[in-house]
Tab-separated table of C-alpha atoms in Angstrom:
chain	number	residue	atom	x	y	z
A	1	MET	CA	23.822	-16.687	-18.811
A	2	LEU	CA	24.944	-13.260	-19.797
A	3	TRP	CA	22.524	-10.236	-19.873
A	4	PHE	CA	22.871	-7.227	-22.080
A	5	ILE	CA	20.721	-4.459	-20.603
A	6	ASP	CA	19.919	-1.701	-23.271
A	7	THR	CA	19.125	1.956	-23.046
A	8	SER	CA	15.376	1.546	-23.219
A	9	SER	CA	15.199	-0.920	-20.240
A	10	LEU	CA	17.348	1.326	-18.154
A	11	VAL	CA	15.024	4.291	-18.907
A	12	THR	CA	12.132	2.256	-17.879
A	13	LEU	CA	13.733	0.973	-14.686
A	14	ALA	CA	14.564	4.516	-13.740
A	15	ALA	CA	10.797	5.164	-13.505
A	16	ASP	CA	10.410	3.001	-10.312
A	17	ASP	CA	13.061	2.496	-7.682
A	18	ALA	CA	11.399	-0.509	-6.156
A	19	LEU	CA	11.124	-1.988	-9.662
A	20	ARG	CA	14.708	-1.491	-10.385
A	21	ALA	CA	15.751	-3.033	-7.080
A	22	ALA	CA	13.569	-6.108	-7.926
A	23	ILE	CA	15.275	-6.442	-11.276
A	24	GLU	CA	18.712	-5.986	-9.737
A	25	ARG	CA	18.107	-8.683	-7.260
A	26	GLU	CA	16.850	-10.997	-10.130
A	27	LEU	CA	19.868	-10.449	-12.247
A	28	GLY	CA	22.372	-9.797	-9.467
A	29	HIS	CA	23.729	-13.250	-9.461
A	30	GLN	CA	24.068	-13.480	-13.215
A	31	ARG	CA	26.641	-11.819	-15.365
A	32	ARG	CA	25.549	-8.553	-16.825
A	33	VAL	CA	27.266	-6.273	-19.256
A	34	LEU	CA	26.776	-2.468	-19.698
A	35	LEU	CA	28.239	-1.257	-23.054
A	36	ASP	CA	29.701	2.265	-23.317
A	37	VAL	CA	27.355	2.927	-26.325
A	38	VAL	CA	24.353	2.527	-23.900
A	39	VAL	CA	25.900	5.122	-21.574
A	40	ASP	CA	26.580	7.411	-24.501
A	41	GLU	CA	22.799	7.104	-25.596
A	42	LEU	CA	21.660	7.832	-21.984
A	43	GLU	CA	23.890	10.823	-21.915
A	44	PHE	CA	22.508	12.101	-25.288
A	45	LEU	CA	18.935	11.543	-24.047
A	46	ALA	CA	19.627	13.288	-20.760
A	47	ALA	CA	20.986	16.196	-22.446
A	48	GLY	CA	18.039	16.462	-24.982
A	49	ASN	CA	14.599	17.836	-24.907
A	50	GLY	CA	12.643	14.547	-25.499
A	51	ASP	CA	10.207	12.695	-23.115
A	52	ALA	CA	12.907	10.502	-21.820
A	53	ARG	CA	15.136	13.220	-20.616
A	54	GLY	CA	14.471	13.072	-16.870
A	55	LEU	CA	14.437	9.281	-16.862
A	56	ALA	CA	17.585	9.113	-18.787
A	57	ALA	CA	19.330	11.356	-16.271
A	58	ALA	CA	18.121	9.297	-13.376
A	59	ALA	CA	19.257	5.991	-15.104
A	60	LEU	CA	22.716	7.528	-15.399
A	61	GLU	CA	22.799	7.760	-11.657
A	62	GLN	CA	21.763	4.178	-11.258
A	63	LEU	CA	24.190	2.161	-13.335
A	64	ALA	CA	26.537	0.973	-10.562
A	65	TRP	CA	24.790	-2.460	-10.274
A	66	LEU	CA	25.862	-3.189	-13.883
A	67	GLY	CA	29.703	-2.517	-13.315
A	68	GLU	CA	32.025	-0.485	-15.403
A	69	PRO	CA	30.911	0.079	-19.082
A	70	VAL	CA	32.658	-2.084	-21.542
A	71	ASP	CA	34.550	-0.249	-24.387
A	72	THR	CA	33.114	-1.315	-27.523
A	73	ALA	CA	35.645	0.393	-29.904
A	74	ASP	CA	37.236	-2.890	-31.182
A	75	LEU	CA	34.526	-5.420	-30.339
A	76	THR	CA	32.243	-5.072	-33.374
A	77	ASP	CA	32.265	-4.474	-37.103
A	78	SER	CA	30.634	-1.082	-37.665
A	79	GLN	CA	29.306	-2.002	-41.131
A	80	GLN	CA	27.527	-5.001	-39.704
A	81	VAL	CA	26.227	-2.983	-36.953
A	82	LEU	CA	24.832	-0.489	-39.313
A	83	ALA	CA	23.215	-3.084	-41.308
A	84	ILE	CA	21.389	-4.561	-38.172
A	85	GLN	CA	20.302	-0.885	-37.218
A	86	GLU	CA	18.732	-0.638	-40.581
A	87	VAL	CA	16.817	-3.769	-40.091
A	88	VAL	CA	15.735	-2.773	-36.663
A	89	ARG	CA	14.523	0.575	-37.653
A	90	GLY	CA	12.119	-1.202	-40.170
A	91	GLY	CA	12.143	1.815	-42.604
A	92	ARG	CA	11.176	4.307	-40.111
A	93	PRO	CA	13.493	7.372	-39.825
A	94	LEU	CA	15.651	7.312	-36.698
A	95	LYS	CA	14.639	9.683	-33.972
A	96	HIS	CA	18.328	10.407	-33.512
A	97	GLU	CA	21.656	8.764	-34.980
A	98	ARG	CA	22.032	6.681	-31.755
A	99	GLU	CA	18.751	4.985	-31.889
A	100	HIS	CA	18.995	1.258	-31.991
A	101	TRP	CA	22.856	1.629	-32.318
A	102	ALA	CA	23.586	0.091	-28.900
A	103	GLU	CA	21.193	-2.894	-29.579
A	104	SER	CA	22.540	-3.466	-32.927
A	105	MET	CA	26.018	-3.620	-31.359
A	106	ILE	CA	24.732	-6.163	-28.705
A	107	MET	CA	23.244	-8.199	-31.570
A	108	ASN	CA	26.542	-8.121	-33.508
A	109	MET	CA	28.637	-9.041	-30.418
A	110	SER	CA	26.173	-11.895	-29.334
A	111	GLU	CA	26.625	-13.680	-32.713
A	112	ARG	CA	30.228	-14.629	-31.674
A	113	LEU	CA	29.390	-15.766	-28.140
A	114	THR	CA	29.726	-19.591	-27.781
A	115	LEU	CA	30.343	-20.158	-24.175
A	116	VAL	CA	27.442	-18.169	-22.679
A	117	ARG	CA	23.803	-17.898	-23.431
A	118	PRO	CA	23.288	-14.264	-24.166
A	119	GLN	CA	20.045	-12.508	-23.220
A	120	ILE	CA	18.797	-8.954	-23.825
A	121	LEU	CA	16.585	-6.850	-21.630
A	122	THR	CA	14.881	-4.401	-23.972
A	123	GLU	CA	11.553	-2.542	-24.223
A	124	ASP	CA	11.952	-2.245	-28.123
A	125	HIS	CA	9.627	-4.781	-29.729
A	126	GLY	CA	11.538	-4.567	-33.013
A	127	VAL	CA	14.872	-5.059	-31.086
A	128	ARG	CA	13.304	-8.203	-29.460
A	129	VAL	CA	12.111	-9.596	-32.651
A	130	GLU	CA	15.540	-9.041	-34.527
A	131	SER	CA	17.581	-10.161	-31.628
A	132	LEU	CA	16.264	-13.826	-32.001
A	133	ASN	CA	18.224	-13.769	-35.434
A	134	HIS	CA	21.415	-13.072	-33.552
A	135	GLY	CA	21.483	-15.686	-30.863
A	136	LEU	CA	19.901	-13.608	-28.142
A	137	THR	CA	16.956	-14.457	-25.836
A	138	PRO	CA	14.781	-11.295	-25.613
A	139	PHE	CA	12.884	-10.050	-22.633
A	140	SER	CA	11.063	-7.018	-21.844
A	141	VAL	CA	10.744	-5.729	-18.300
A	142	HIS	CA	7.227	-7.026	-18.111
A	143	LYS	CA	8.178	-10.293	-19.498
A	144	LEU	CA	10.949	-10.806	-16.990
A	145	LEU	CA	8.526	-9.755	-14.288
A	146	SER	CA	6.096	-12.683	-15.458
A	147	THR	CA	8.923	-15.121	-15.605
A	148	MET	CA	9.755	-14.071	-11.992
A	149	VAL	CA	6.039	-14.429	-10.960
A	150	ARG	CA	5.749	-17.864	-12.637
A	151	SER	CA	8.864	-19.107	-10.928
A	152	GLY	CA	7.756	-18.015	-7.493
A	153	ARG	CA	10.457	-15.303	-7.090
A	154	LEU	CA	7.973	-12.386	-7.223
A	155	ASP	CA	4.404	-11.961	-6.044
A	156	ALA	CA	2.011	-11.261	-8.799
A	157	GLY	CA	0.524	-8.319	-6.810
A	158	ASP	CA	4.020	-6.740	-6.802
A	159	ALA	CA	4.332	-7.271	-10.495
A	160	VAL	CA	0.965	-5.465	-10.890
A	161	ALA	CA	2.034	-2.630	-8.674
A	162	TYR	CA	5.217	-2.200	-10.778
A	163	ALA	CA	3.170	-2.247	-13.924
A	164	ASP	CA	0.795	0.314	-12.732
A	165	SER	CA	3.791	2.531	-11.709
A	166	LEU	CA	5.309	2.189	-15.239
A	167	LYS	CA	1.869	3.054	-16.746
A	168	ALA	CA	1.589	6.155	-14.736
A	169	SER	CA	5.082	7.251	-15.878
A	170	GLY	CA	4.130	6.697	-19.525
A	171	ARG	CA	6.365	3.435	-19.721
A	172	GLY	CA	3.737	0.636	-19.970
A	173	GLN	CA	0.349	-0.603	-19.728
A	174	SER	CA	-1.854	-2.081	-17.200
A	175	TYR	CA	-1.731	-5.831	-16.569
A	176	THR	CA	-3.585	-8.064	-14.021
A	177	ALA	CA	-2.017	-10.719	-11.721
A	178	GLN	CA	-3.442	-13.321	-14.098
A	179	ASP	CA	-1.527	-11.682	-17.038
A	180	PHE	CA	1.633	-12.042	-15.128
A	181	MET	CA	0.866	-15.586	-13.977
A	182	THR	CA	-0.073	-16.855	-17.529
A	183	GLY	CA	2.637	-14.837	-19.374
A	184	ARG	CA	-0.127	-13.480	-21.696
A	185	LEU	CA	1.152	-9.811	-21.937
A	186	ARG	CA	0.196	-8.894	-25.308
A	187	ARG	CA	3.053	-7.291	-27.417
A	188	VAL	CA	5.461	-6.868	-24.421
A	189	GLY	CA	5.457	-10.596	-23.903
A	190	HIS	CA	6.471	-11.436	-27.421
A	191	PRO	CA	8.875	-12.580	-28.589
């Protein structure tokens, strides 16, 4: 397996240190990729005035577990990436020119992977839906927590506490232990 971690997930993980540590433990033994364009978007968000400013700045300080960012300059076709970005935005105006760019680049790159099963950790529902068309298995943070609960690697009470913490930071909703045990997480559980 190969995990791509996108900007939205890193911002979410920055909201709760214990949650980030749990996800680091879960993915720590698997290959992970941090793209330079994700770092670029985090820097852009951290320098801006938006709601994610503080969490983006915190996320920039927490990237060591992902290793050195991969230079994407020669790894993708920018026209194909732009086409994917257009699909992901779904006719909505972009909040900024970098919105969905990293995720679109991940999707373009994953189409050529044959020796590994690529997965993406993303909080963006549209990205999760479109990623299925590009050979990725999508997870939201909450869906990954549910997977960990159902496999016995995380206590359901801990998952609820993480969800409550994310809700308090404006990065999620409330879920019960039953929700995590069954995987019925509404929109964040799909696809």
